[in-house]
XYZ file of C-alpha atoms in Angstrom:
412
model
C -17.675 28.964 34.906
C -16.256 28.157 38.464
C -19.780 28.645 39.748
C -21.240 25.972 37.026
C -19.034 23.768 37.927
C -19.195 24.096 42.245
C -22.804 24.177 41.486
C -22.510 20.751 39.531
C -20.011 19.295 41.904
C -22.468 19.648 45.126
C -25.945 18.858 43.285
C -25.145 15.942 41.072
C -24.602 13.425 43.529
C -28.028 14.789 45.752
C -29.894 15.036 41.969
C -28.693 11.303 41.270
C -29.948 10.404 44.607
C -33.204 11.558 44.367
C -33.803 10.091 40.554
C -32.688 7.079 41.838
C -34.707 6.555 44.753
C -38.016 8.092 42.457
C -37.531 5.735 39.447
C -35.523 2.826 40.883
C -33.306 2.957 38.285
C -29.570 3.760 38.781
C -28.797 3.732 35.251
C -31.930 6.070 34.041
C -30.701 8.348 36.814
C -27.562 8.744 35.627
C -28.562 9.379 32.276
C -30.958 12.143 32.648
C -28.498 13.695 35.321
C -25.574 14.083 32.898
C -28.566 14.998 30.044
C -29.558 17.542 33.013
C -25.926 18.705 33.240
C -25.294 19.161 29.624
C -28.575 21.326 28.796
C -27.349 23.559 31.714
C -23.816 23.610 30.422
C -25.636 24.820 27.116
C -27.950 26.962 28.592
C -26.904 28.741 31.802
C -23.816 30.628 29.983
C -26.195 32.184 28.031
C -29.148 32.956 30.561
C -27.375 32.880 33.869
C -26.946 30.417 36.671
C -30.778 30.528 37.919
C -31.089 31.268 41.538
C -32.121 27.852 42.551
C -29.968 26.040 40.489
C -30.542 22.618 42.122
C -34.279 22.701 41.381
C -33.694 23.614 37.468
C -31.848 20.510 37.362
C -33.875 18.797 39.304
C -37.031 19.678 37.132
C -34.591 19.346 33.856
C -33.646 15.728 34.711
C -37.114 14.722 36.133
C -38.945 15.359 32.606
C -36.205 13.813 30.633
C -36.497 10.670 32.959
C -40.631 10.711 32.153
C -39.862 11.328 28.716
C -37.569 8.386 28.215
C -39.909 5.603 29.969
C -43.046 7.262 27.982
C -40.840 6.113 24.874
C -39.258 2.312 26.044
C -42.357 0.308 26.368
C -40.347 -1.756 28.637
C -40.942 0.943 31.676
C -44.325 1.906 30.632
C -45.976 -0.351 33.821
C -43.221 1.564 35.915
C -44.671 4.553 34.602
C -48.238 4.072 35.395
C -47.342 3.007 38.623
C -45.421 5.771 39.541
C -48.426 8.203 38.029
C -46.060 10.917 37.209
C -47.041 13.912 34.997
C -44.483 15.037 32.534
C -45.630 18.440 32.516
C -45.856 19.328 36.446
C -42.604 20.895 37.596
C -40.665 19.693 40.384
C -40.733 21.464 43.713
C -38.785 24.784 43.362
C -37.033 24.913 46.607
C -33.668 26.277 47.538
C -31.124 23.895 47.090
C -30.668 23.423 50.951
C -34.519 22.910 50.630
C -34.202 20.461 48.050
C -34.601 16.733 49.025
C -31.034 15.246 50.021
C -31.768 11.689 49.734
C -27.527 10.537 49.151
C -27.860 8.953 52.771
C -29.992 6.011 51.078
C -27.504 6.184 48.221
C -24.725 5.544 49.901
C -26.386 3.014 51.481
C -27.150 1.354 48.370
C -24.068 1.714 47.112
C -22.344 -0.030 50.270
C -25.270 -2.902 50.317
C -23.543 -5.752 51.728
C -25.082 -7.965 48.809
C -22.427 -6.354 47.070
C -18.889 -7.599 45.935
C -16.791 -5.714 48.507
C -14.873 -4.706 45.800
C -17.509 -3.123 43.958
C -18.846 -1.278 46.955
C -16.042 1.136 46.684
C -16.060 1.831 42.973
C -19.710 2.714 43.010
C -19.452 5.038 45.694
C -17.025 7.100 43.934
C -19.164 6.794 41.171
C -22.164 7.903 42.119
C -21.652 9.812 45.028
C -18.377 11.444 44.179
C -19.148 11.758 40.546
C -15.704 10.445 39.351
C -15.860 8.977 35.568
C -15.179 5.622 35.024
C -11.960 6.317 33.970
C -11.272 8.220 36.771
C -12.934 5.758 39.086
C -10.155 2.861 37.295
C -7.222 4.579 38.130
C -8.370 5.332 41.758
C -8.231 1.528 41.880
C -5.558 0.986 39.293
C -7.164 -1.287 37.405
C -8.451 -0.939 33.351
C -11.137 0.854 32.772
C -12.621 -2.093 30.687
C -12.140 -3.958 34.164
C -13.962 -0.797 36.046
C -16.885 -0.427 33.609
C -17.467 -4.244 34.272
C -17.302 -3.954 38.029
C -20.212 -0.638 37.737
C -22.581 -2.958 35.366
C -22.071 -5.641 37.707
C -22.830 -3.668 41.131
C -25.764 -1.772 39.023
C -27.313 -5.526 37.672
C -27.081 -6.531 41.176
C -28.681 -3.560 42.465
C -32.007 -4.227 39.733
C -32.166 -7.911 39.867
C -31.804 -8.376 43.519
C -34.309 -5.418 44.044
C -31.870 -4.061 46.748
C -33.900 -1.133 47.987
C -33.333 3.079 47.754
C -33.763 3.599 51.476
C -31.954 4.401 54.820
C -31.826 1.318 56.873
C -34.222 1.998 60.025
C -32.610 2.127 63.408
C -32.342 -1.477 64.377
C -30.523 -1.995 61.382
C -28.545 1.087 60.851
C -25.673 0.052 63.485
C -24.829 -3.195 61.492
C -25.016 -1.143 58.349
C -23.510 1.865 59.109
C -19.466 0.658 59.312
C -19.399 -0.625 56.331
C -20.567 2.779 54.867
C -17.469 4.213 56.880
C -15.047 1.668 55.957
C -15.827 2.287 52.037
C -15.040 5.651 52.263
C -12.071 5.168 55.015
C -10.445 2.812 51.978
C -10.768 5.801 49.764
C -9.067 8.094 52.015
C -6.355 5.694 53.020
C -5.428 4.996 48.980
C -5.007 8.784 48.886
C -3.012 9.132 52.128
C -0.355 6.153 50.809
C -0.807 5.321 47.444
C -0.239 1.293 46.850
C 1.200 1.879 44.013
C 2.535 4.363 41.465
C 5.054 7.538 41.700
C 3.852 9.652 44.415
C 3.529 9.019 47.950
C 0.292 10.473 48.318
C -2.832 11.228 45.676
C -4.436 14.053 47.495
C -7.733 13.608 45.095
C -8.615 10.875 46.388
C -7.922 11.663 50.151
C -9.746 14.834 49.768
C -13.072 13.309 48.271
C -13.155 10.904 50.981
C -13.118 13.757 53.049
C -15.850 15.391 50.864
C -18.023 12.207 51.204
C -17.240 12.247 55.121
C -18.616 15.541 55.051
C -21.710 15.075 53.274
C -22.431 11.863 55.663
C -21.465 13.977 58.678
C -24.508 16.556 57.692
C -26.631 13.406 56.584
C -26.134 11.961 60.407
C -25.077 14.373 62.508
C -26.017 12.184 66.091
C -23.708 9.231 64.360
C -20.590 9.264 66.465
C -18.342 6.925 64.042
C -18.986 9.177 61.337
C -18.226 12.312 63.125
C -14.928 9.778 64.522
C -14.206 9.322 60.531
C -14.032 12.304 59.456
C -12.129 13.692 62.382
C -9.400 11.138 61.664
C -9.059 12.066 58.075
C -8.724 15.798 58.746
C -6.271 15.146 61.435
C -3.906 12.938 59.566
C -4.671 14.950 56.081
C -3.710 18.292 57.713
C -0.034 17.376 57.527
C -0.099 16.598 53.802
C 2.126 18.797 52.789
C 4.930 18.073 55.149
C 4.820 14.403 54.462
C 6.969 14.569 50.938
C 10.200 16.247 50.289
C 10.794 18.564 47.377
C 11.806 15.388 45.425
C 8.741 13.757 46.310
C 11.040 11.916 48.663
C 8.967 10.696 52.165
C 8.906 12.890 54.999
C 8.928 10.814 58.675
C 6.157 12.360 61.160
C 9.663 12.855 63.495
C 11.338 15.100 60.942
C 8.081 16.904 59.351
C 8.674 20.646 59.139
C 5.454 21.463 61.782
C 4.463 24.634 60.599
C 3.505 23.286 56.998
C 0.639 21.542 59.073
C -2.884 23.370 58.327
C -3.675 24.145 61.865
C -7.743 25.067 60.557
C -8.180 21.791 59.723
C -6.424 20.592 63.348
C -8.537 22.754 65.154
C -11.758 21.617 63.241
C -10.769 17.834 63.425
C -10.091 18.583 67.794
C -13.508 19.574 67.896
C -15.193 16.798 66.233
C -12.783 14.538 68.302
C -14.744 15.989 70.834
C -18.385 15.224 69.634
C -17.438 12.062 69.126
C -16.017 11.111 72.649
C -18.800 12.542 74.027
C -21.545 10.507 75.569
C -21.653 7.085 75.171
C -18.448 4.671 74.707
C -16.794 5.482 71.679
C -16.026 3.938 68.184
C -12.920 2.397 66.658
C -12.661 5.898 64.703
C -13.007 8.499 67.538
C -10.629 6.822 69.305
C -8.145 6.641 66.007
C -8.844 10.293 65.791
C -7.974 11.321 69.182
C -4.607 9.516 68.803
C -4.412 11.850 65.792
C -5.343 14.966 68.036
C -2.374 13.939 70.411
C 0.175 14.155 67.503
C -1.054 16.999 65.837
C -1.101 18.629 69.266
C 2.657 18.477 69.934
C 4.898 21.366 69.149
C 7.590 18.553 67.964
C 7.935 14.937 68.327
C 10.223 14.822 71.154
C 7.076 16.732 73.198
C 4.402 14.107 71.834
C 2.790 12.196 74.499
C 3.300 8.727 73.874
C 2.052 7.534 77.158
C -1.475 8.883 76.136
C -0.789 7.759 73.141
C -0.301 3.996 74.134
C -3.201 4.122 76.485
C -5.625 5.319 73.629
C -4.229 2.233 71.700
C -4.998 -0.212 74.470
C -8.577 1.164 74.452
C -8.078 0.621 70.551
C -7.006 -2.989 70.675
C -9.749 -3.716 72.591
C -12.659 -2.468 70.271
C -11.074 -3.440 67.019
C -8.422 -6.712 68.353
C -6.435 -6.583 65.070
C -3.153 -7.301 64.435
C -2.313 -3.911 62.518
C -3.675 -2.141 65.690
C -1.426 -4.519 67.353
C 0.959 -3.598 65.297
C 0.727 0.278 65.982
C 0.321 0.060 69.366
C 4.130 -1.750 69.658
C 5.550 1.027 67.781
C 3.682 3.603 69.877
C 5.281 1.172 72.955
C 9.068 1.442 71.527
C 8.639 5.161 71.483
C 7.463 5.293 75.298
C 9.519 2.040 76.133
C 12.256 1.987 73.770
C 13.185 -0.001 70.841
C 13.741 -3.868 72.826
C 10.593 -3.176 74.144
C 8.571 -2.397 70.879
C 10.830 -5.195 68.835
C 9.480 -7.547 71.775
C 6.199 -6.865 71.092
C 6.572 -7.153 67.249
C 7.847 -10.764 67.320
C 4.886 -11.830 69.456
C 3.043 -10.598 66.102
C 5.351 -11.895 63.439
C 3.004 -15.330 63.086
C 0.206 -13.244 62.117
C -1.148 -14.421 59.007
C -2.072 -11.210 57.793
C 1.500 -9.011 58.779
C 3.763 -11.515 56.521
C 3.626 -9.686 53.714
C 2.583 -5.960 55.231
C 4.898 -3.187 54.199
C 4.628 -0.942 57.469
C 4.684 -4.258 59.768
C 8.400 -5.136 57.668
C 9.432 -1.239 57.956
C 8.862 -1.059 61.549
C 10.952 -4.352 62.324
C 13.813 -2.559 60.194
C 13.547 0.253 61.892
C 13.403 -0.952 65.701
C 16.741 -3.340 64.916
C 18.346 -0.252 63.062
C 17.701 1.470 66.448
C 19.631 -1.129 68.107
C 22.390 -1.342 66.409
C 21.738 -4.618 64.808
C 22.983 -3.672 61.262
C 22.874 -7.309 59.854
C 19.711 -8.327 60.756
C 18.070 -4.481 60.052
C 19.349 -4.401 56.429
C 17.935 -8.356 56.040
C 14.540 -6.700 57.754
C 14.684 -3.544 55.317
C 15.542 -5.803 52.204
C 12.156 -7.876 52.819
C 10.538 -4.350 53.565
C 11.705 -3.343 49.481
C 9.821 -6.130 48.122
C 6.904 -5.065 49.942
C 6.856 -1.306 49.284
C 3.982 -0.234 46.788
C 4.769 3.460 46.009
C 7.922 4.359 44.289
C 8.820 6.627 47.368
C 8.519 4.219 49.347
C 10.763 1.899 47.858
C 13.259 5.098 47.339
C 13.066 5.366 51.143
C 14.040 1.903 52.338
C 16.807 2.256 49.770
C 18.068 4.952 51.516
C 17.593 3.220 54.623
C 19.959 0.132 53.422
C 22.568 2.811 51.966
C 23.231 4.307 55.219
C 23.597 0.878 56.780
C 25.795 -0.088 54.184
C 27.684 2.625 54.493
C 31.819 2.860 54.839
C 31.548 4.598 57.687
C 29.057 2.331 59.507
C 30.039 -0.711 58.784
C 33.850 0.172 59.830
C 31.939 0.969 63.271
């Protein structure tokens, strides 16, 4: 049954893809894909996987599709036009052979015609195969709210005839990040969860890094993809040093380094690598290589924070935002020290979008604990608590103010 269901996982979203693109119909492909699924759940225990399991489905879904617009006289001109036989099987290829047409999916799904908020939802989808349900709680929202969002993005999709196709090269560079940035959101939801009891929700961060890997294959000469999913596998491969036994958070100074998964290290360095190579890079190779320099030190004391800081000045000056900003002056108070960092942050503290930013907060409460200013670091870590998302989070600044409060600090 582990084979159904790996088979299922890895052809449903290249199945949907290709129905899709053939009907123009997101919602007929995702009917005769799960009407595919089922008659294979129902029929493959019995007879056997079949040895190209991707084109049984494939033909499966493909004759249920004709057989549903030969019956709603509402597709019967889409029928004719698309001349399709009900009877003539589809191509019986291996399943690498198989048409992969997800790269025009995603790009449907990310169409900038779309609500950005429903960009993300129908990505996971239909590309990730999450339920609605499922795709509600990835966004913690009701899954009345969800199911709106999908009919929404798929109405959109029909009525403004937005197109099954990869966008050709003169617009693929304009289209491309926001494809990236879709699934980056994803992954960085599952690497700190903005809300709930757990610090992390590795699900989510590791079908991002599915979907990164699919779109990797899909455009293998696209630096910023091979730069996205370089990052993710570089900051996911310390997972599970990052939370406590108690679920309690884990700083990057005191993770236990050997509980990093050095595989996925070594194959994030070498992407890092394709994706320097050539050409200037992208806001994500460069993200990633700061990444590689962590996961590259034997302990934090050893990391190179003057490589670090220059990497974030080339940063800042593809991507001039104030959360890069942001990390760069904590990169700076670790090379610097603290006055220097806490100089920087106050620069930033008029930034519209760092008033009400959790790490921007934390890092302000940190750099004045560092200096000794007690007063003003438990004021900085209070405002910090009403920012904090995750229940860890919160637990942590507690702990923060606790120690600052402290008998035998404040005696000091």
């Amino acid at each position: 049954m582990d084979q159904v269901e790996a088979v299922f996982r890895e052809e449903r979203g290249r199945l949907l893809a290709a129905l899709a693109r053939r009907f123009g119909d997101l919602d007929l492909a995702e009917e005769v894909t799960s009407e595919a699924i089922e008659a294979a759940l129902t029929r493959w225990p019995v007879d056997g996987v079949p040895p190209n399991p991707g084109g049984w489905l494939m033909t499966t879904a493909r004759r249920k599709a004709v057989d549903r617009l030969r019956r709603d006289q509402v597709y019967a001109a889409k029928l004719a036009i698309l001349h399709v036989e009900a009877d003539r099987p589809a191509p019986q290829a291996t399943g690498d052979e198989l048409p992969d047409e997800r790269l025009q999916l995603f790009f449907t799904c990310t169409h900038p015609a779309l609500a950005a908020e429903d960009r993300g939802a129908l990505t996971l989808r239909c590309l990730a195969g999450l339920t609605t349900p499922e795709v509600a709680r990835a966004f913690l929202v009701p899954t009345a709210t969800m199911a709106k969002r999908i009919v929404r993005a798929k109405k959109k999709i029909r009525e403004a005839r937005i197109p099954f196709r990869v966008p050709g090269p003169d617009e693929l560079p304009e289209r491309l990040p926001g494809v990236l940035q879709v699934i980056y959101s994803v992954f960085t939801e599952g690497y700190a969860a903005s809300s709930g009891p757990y610090l992390q929700r590795l699900d989510l961060a590791e079908e991002a890094i599915r979907l990164a890997r699919i779109l990797h294959r899909l455009l293998p000469d696209a630096r910023e993809a091979t730069g996205l999913l370089a990052l993710m596998l570089l900051i996911h491969a310390r997972r599970d040093a990052r939370s406590g036994p108690d679920g309690e958070i884990v700083l990057l100074e005191d993770q236990d380094r050997s509980r990093w998964d050095q595989e996925m290290i070594a194959e994030g360095r070498d992407l890092v690598v394709a994706a320097l190579t050539g050409s200037p890079p992208g806001p994500y190779a460069v993200q990633a290589a700061i990444n590689a320099v962590h996961d590259e030190a034997t302990n934090f004391a050893d990391t190179d924070w003057p490589q670090i800081v220059q990497l974030y000045d080339v940063l800042l000056e593809l991507d001039p935002s104030p959360v890069i900003a942001l990390n760069r002056a904590a990169a700076i108070a670790l090379r610097d020290g603290p006055e220097a960092g806490l100089s920087l942050l106050d620069e930033l503290a008029a930034e519209p979008v760092l008033r009400d930013y959790h790490p921007f907060a934390l890092a302000r409460a940190d750099l004045l604990q560092r200096l000794d200013r007690v007063p003003e670091a438990i004021a900085a870590y209070e405002h910090a608590l009403t920012l904090a998302g995750s229940e860890p989070e919160r637990e942590h600044v507690r702990r923060r103010i606790a120690v600052l409060r402290s008998p035998s600090r404040t005696d000091r």
